[in-house]
Amino acid sequence: MRPGSPYPGRMTETHTYDVAIEWTGNLGSGTDTYRSFSRAHEVLATGKPPIAASSDPAFRGDPSRWNPEELLVASVAQCHMLWYLHLCAVGGVTVVDYEDRAHGVMTMDASGGGGRLTEVVLRPEVTVAEASMVDTARALHGEVHALCFIARSVNFPIRHEPLIRVQ
């Protein structure tokens, strides 16, 4: 484990995450043509409610369902928030409210057949208990990237533009 770990003395370990994807978009003729099927599907995990998902509406998806790109941006924002709250708790910053309006950008390649997320911008709005905590609260956002499992796993930049308020 690296120096300064929030979990000193822990041995290297692994965690596994199992999910199932179930396509629910057969409209009668399967994938007979590009337009003959829905992109509707569910993301499933034992003991959890299903997540109704589809592709992005730009790719014939259902705008009322989550798409993979949104879920990835949400994962980045969630991981950042959870590590940030941890760092605040051990760093003496009392957070009383936290919201984020995360924004992801996908850039299509020249062929139009593929693309990739090229940036995620996190815009956390954090409320702390005391004015003396503001500077530390702002600085801790910069430490999250080195710890966040998701941020360490992606190949696009993640920027953060925090707004810190006092209760």
Tab-separated table of C-alpha atoms in Angstrom:
chain	number	residue	atom	x	y	z
A	1	MET	CA	0.000	0.000	0.000
A	2	ARG	CA	1.373	3.442	-0.840
A	3	PRO	CA	2.537	5.843	1.867
A	4	GLY	CA	-0.151	8.076	3.275
A	5	SER	CA	-2.870	5.539	2.504
A	6	PRO	CA	-6.095	6.147	4.386
A	7	TYR	CA	-5.973	2.422	5.244
A	8	PRO	CA	-2.420	1.841	6.562
A	9	GLY	CA	-1.288	-1.718	7.051
A	10	ARG	CA	-3.743	-3.197	4.569
A	11	MET	CA	-2.427	-5.881	2.297
A	12	THR	CA	-3.097	-5.796	-1.414
A	13	GLU	CA	-6.568	-7.147	-2.035
A	14	THR	CA	-9.040	-7.357	-4.849
A	15	HIS	CA	-12.712	-6.573	-5.053
A	16	THR	CA	-15.039	-7.867	-7.716
A	17	TYR	CA	-18.151	-6.309	-9.189
A	18	ASP	CA	-20.685	-8.435	-11.014
A	19	VAL	CA	-23.464	-6.948	-13.065
A	20	ALA	CA	-25.726	-8.311	-15.741
A	21	ILE	CA	-27.031	-6.556	-18.817
A	22	GLU	CA	-30.357	-7.776	-20.173
A	23	TRP	CA	-31.508	-6.533	-23.570
A	24	THR	CA	-35.252	-5.813	-23.555
A	25	GLY	CA	-35.449	-4.161	-26.960
A	26	ASN	CA	-36.565	-6.965	-29.287
A	27	LEU	CA	-39.552	-5.377	-31.044
A	28	GLY	CA	-40.490	-8.601	-32.803
A	29	SER	CA	-37.867	-9.174	-35.469
A	30	GLY	CA	-34.711	-8.841	-33.381
A	31	THR	CA	-31.842	-7.044	-35.062
A	32	ASP	CA	-33.157	-7.714	-38.550
A	33	THR	CA	-32.266	-4.116	-39.508
A	34	TYR	CA	-30.596	-1.176	-37.782
A	35	ARG	CA	-33.993	0.401	-37.119
A	36	SER	CA	-35.926	-2.764	-36.242
A	37	PHE	CA	-34.898	-2.954	-32.595
A	38	SER	CA	-34.871	-0.820	-29.496
A	39	ARG	CA	-31.678	-0.157	-27.586
A	40	ALA	CA	-33.572	-0.681	-24.306
A	41	HIS	CA	-31.896	-2.826	-21.687
A	42	GLU	CA	-31.575	-3.198	-17.941
A	43	VAL	CA	-28.484	-3.115	-15.784
A	44	LEU	CA	-28.911	-5.711	-13.061
A	45	ALA	CA	-27.110	-6.751	-9.881
A	46	THR	CA	-28.224	-9.166	-7.210
A	47	GLY	CA	-30.266	-7.472	-4.512
A	48	LYS	CA	-30.530	-4.120	-6.291
A	49	PRO	CA	-33.276	-2.507	-8.350
A	50	PRO	CA	-32.679	-2.619	-12.090
A	51	ILE	CA	-31.420	0.469	-13.903
A	52	ALA	CA	-33.443	1.164	-17.036
A	53	ALA	CA	-30.883	1.942	-19.725
A	54	SER	CA	-30.564	2.545	-23.454
A	55	SER	CA	-28.124	4.141	-25.835
A	56	ASP	CA	-27.702	7.881	-26.160
A	57	PRO	CA	-30.658	9.399	-28.067
A	58	ALA	CA	-28.187	10.404	-30.806
A	59	PHE	CA	-27.778	6.667	-31.452
A	60	ARG	CA	-31.469	5.726	-31.499
A	61	GLY	CA	-31.704	5.470	-27.721
A	62	ASP	CA	-34.572	6.226	-25.376
A	63	PRO	CA	-33.997	9.641	-23.732
A	64	SER	CA	-35.991	8.559	-20.661
A	65	ARG	CA	-33.405	5.864	-19.822
A	66	TRP	CA	-29.826	6.085	-18.587
A	67	ASN	CA	-27.117	5.590	-21.207
A	68	PRO	CA	-23.603	4.197	-20.666
A	69	GLU	CA	-21.964	7.587	-21.073
A	70	GLU	CA	-24.157	9.120	-18.355
A	71	LEU	CA	-23.449	6.176	-16.073
A	72	LEU	CA	-19.694	6.614	-16.542
A	73	VAL	CA	-19.897	10.353	-15.785
A	74	ALA	CA	-22.036	9.531	-12.726
A	75	SER	CA	-19.443	6.965	-11.587
A	76	VAL	CA	-16.668	9.555	-11.808
A	77	ALA	CA	-18.747	12.071	-9.822
A	78	GLN	CA	-19.784	9.503	-7.199
A	79	CYS	CA	-16.248	8.260	-6.625
A	80	HIS	CA	-14.950	11.829	-6.327
A	81	MET	CA	-17.661	12.702	-3.800
A	82	LEU	CA	-17.127	9.603	-1.664
A	83	TRP	CA	-13.348	10.067	-1.451
A	84	TYR	CA	-13.770	13.803	-0.878
A	85	LEU	CA	-16.147	13.208	2.042
A	86	HIS	CA	-13.655	10.699	3.464
A	87	LEU	CA	-10.775	13.183	3.193
A	88	CYS	CA	-12.886	15.893	4.803
A	89	ALA	CA	-13.854	13.603	7.684
A	90	VAL	CA	-10.233	12.685	8.447
A	91	GLY	CA	-9.001	16.218	7.672
A	92	GLY	CA	-11.236	18.089	10.104
A	93	VAL	CA	-13.632	19.587	7.562
A	94	THR	CA	-17.315	19.196	8.401
A	95	VAL	CA	-19.337	18.980	5.182
A	96	VAL	CA	-23.055	19.539	5.707
A	97	ASP	CA	-24.166	19.490	2.063
A	98	TYR	CA	-22.709	18.324	-1.253
A	99	GLU	CA	-24.126	18.467	-4.771
A	100	ASP	CA	-22.391	18.035	-8.095
A	101	ARG	CA	-23.494	18.935	-11.611
A	102	ALA	CA	-21.001	16.775	-13.514
A	103	HIS	CA	-20.503	17.273	-17.240
A	104	GLY	CA	-18.966	14.801	-19.674
A	105	VAL	CA	-17.854	15.402	-23.256
A	106	MET	CA	-17.729	12.650	-25.866
A	107	THR	CA	-15.861	13.342	-29.089
A	108	MET	CA	-16.668	11.296	-32.161
A	109	ASP	CA	-13.820	10.124	-34.363
A	110	ALA	CA	-13.550	11.200	-37.999
A	111	SER	CA	-15.267	8.075	-39.327
A	112	GLY	CA	-18.378	8.758	-37.229
A	113	GLY	CA	-18.436	5.133	-36.128
A	114	GLY	CA	-16.877	5.572	-32.739
A	115	GLY	CA	-15.891	8.052	-30.151
A	116	ARG	CA	-14.649	8.386	-26.618
A	117	LEU	CA	-15.157	10.473	-23.549
A	118	THR	CA	-12.559	13.216	-23.757
A	119	GLU	CA	-13.257	15.116	-20.542
A	120	VAL	CA	-15.360	15.158	-17.401
A	121	VAL	CA	-15.843	18.351	-15.434
A	122	LEU	CA	-17.041	18.040	-11.850
A	123	ARG	CA	-18.760	21.062	-10.350
A	124	PRO	CA	-19.217	20.179	-6.699
A	125	GLU	CA	-21.076	22.671	-4.535
A	126	VAL	CA	-19.974	21.993	-0.989
A	127	THR	CA	-21.307	23.558	2.182
A	128	VAL	CA	-19.032	23.404	5.234
A	129	ALA	CA	-19.879	24.090	8.865
A	130	GLU	CA	-17.379	26.925	9.482
A	131	ALA	CA	-15.580	29.613	7.495
A	132	SER	CA	-12.224	28.392	8.855
A	133	MET	CA	-12.725	25.171	6.842
A	134	VAL	CA	-13.099	26.754	3.387
A	135	ASP	CA	-9.447	26.699	2.290
A	136	THR	CA	-8.911	23.107	3.359
A	137	ALA	CA	-12.229	22.081	1.806
A	138	ARG	CA	-11.153	23.574	-1.511
A	139	ALA	CA	-7.660	22.036	-1.377
A	140	LEU	CA	-8.936	18.521	-0.633
A	141	HIS	CA	-10.607	18.340	-4.059
A	142	GLY	CA	-7.103	18.284	-5.538
A	143	GLU	CA	-6.157	15.213	-3.497
A	144	VAL	CA	-9.099	13.052	-4.571
A	145	HIS	CA	-7.820	12.134	-8.043
A	146	ALA	CA	-4.900	10.156	-6.610
A	147	LEU	CA	-7.289	8.031	-4.538
A	148	CYS	CA	-10.507	7.712	-6.554
A	149	PHE	CA	-10.690	4.236	-8.082
A	150	ILE	CA	-12.654	5.422	-11.096
A	151	ALA	CA	-10.485	8.481	-11.815
A	152	ARG	CA	-7.387	6.283	-11.674
A	153	SER	CA	-8.979	3.876	-14.176
A	154	VAL	CA	-9.994	6.209	-16.994
A	155	ASN	CA	-7.844	7.741	-19.734
A	156	PHE	CA	-9.517	11.139	-20.032
A	157	PRO	CA	-8.902	14.253	-17.922
A	158	ILE	CA	-11.162	14.996	-14.983
A	159	ARG	CA	-11.322	18.631	-13.944
A	160	HIS	CA	-13.057	19.997	-10.901
A	161	GLU	CA	-14.520	23.426	-10.360
A	162	PRO	CA	-15.615	23.408	-6.717
A	163	LEU	CA	-17.743	26.049	-5.085
A	164	ILE	CA	-17.368	26.115	-1.296
A	165	ARG	CA	-20.004	27.764	0.908
A	166	VAL	CA	-20.338	28.215	4.639
A	167	GLN	CA	-23.467	27.036	6.416
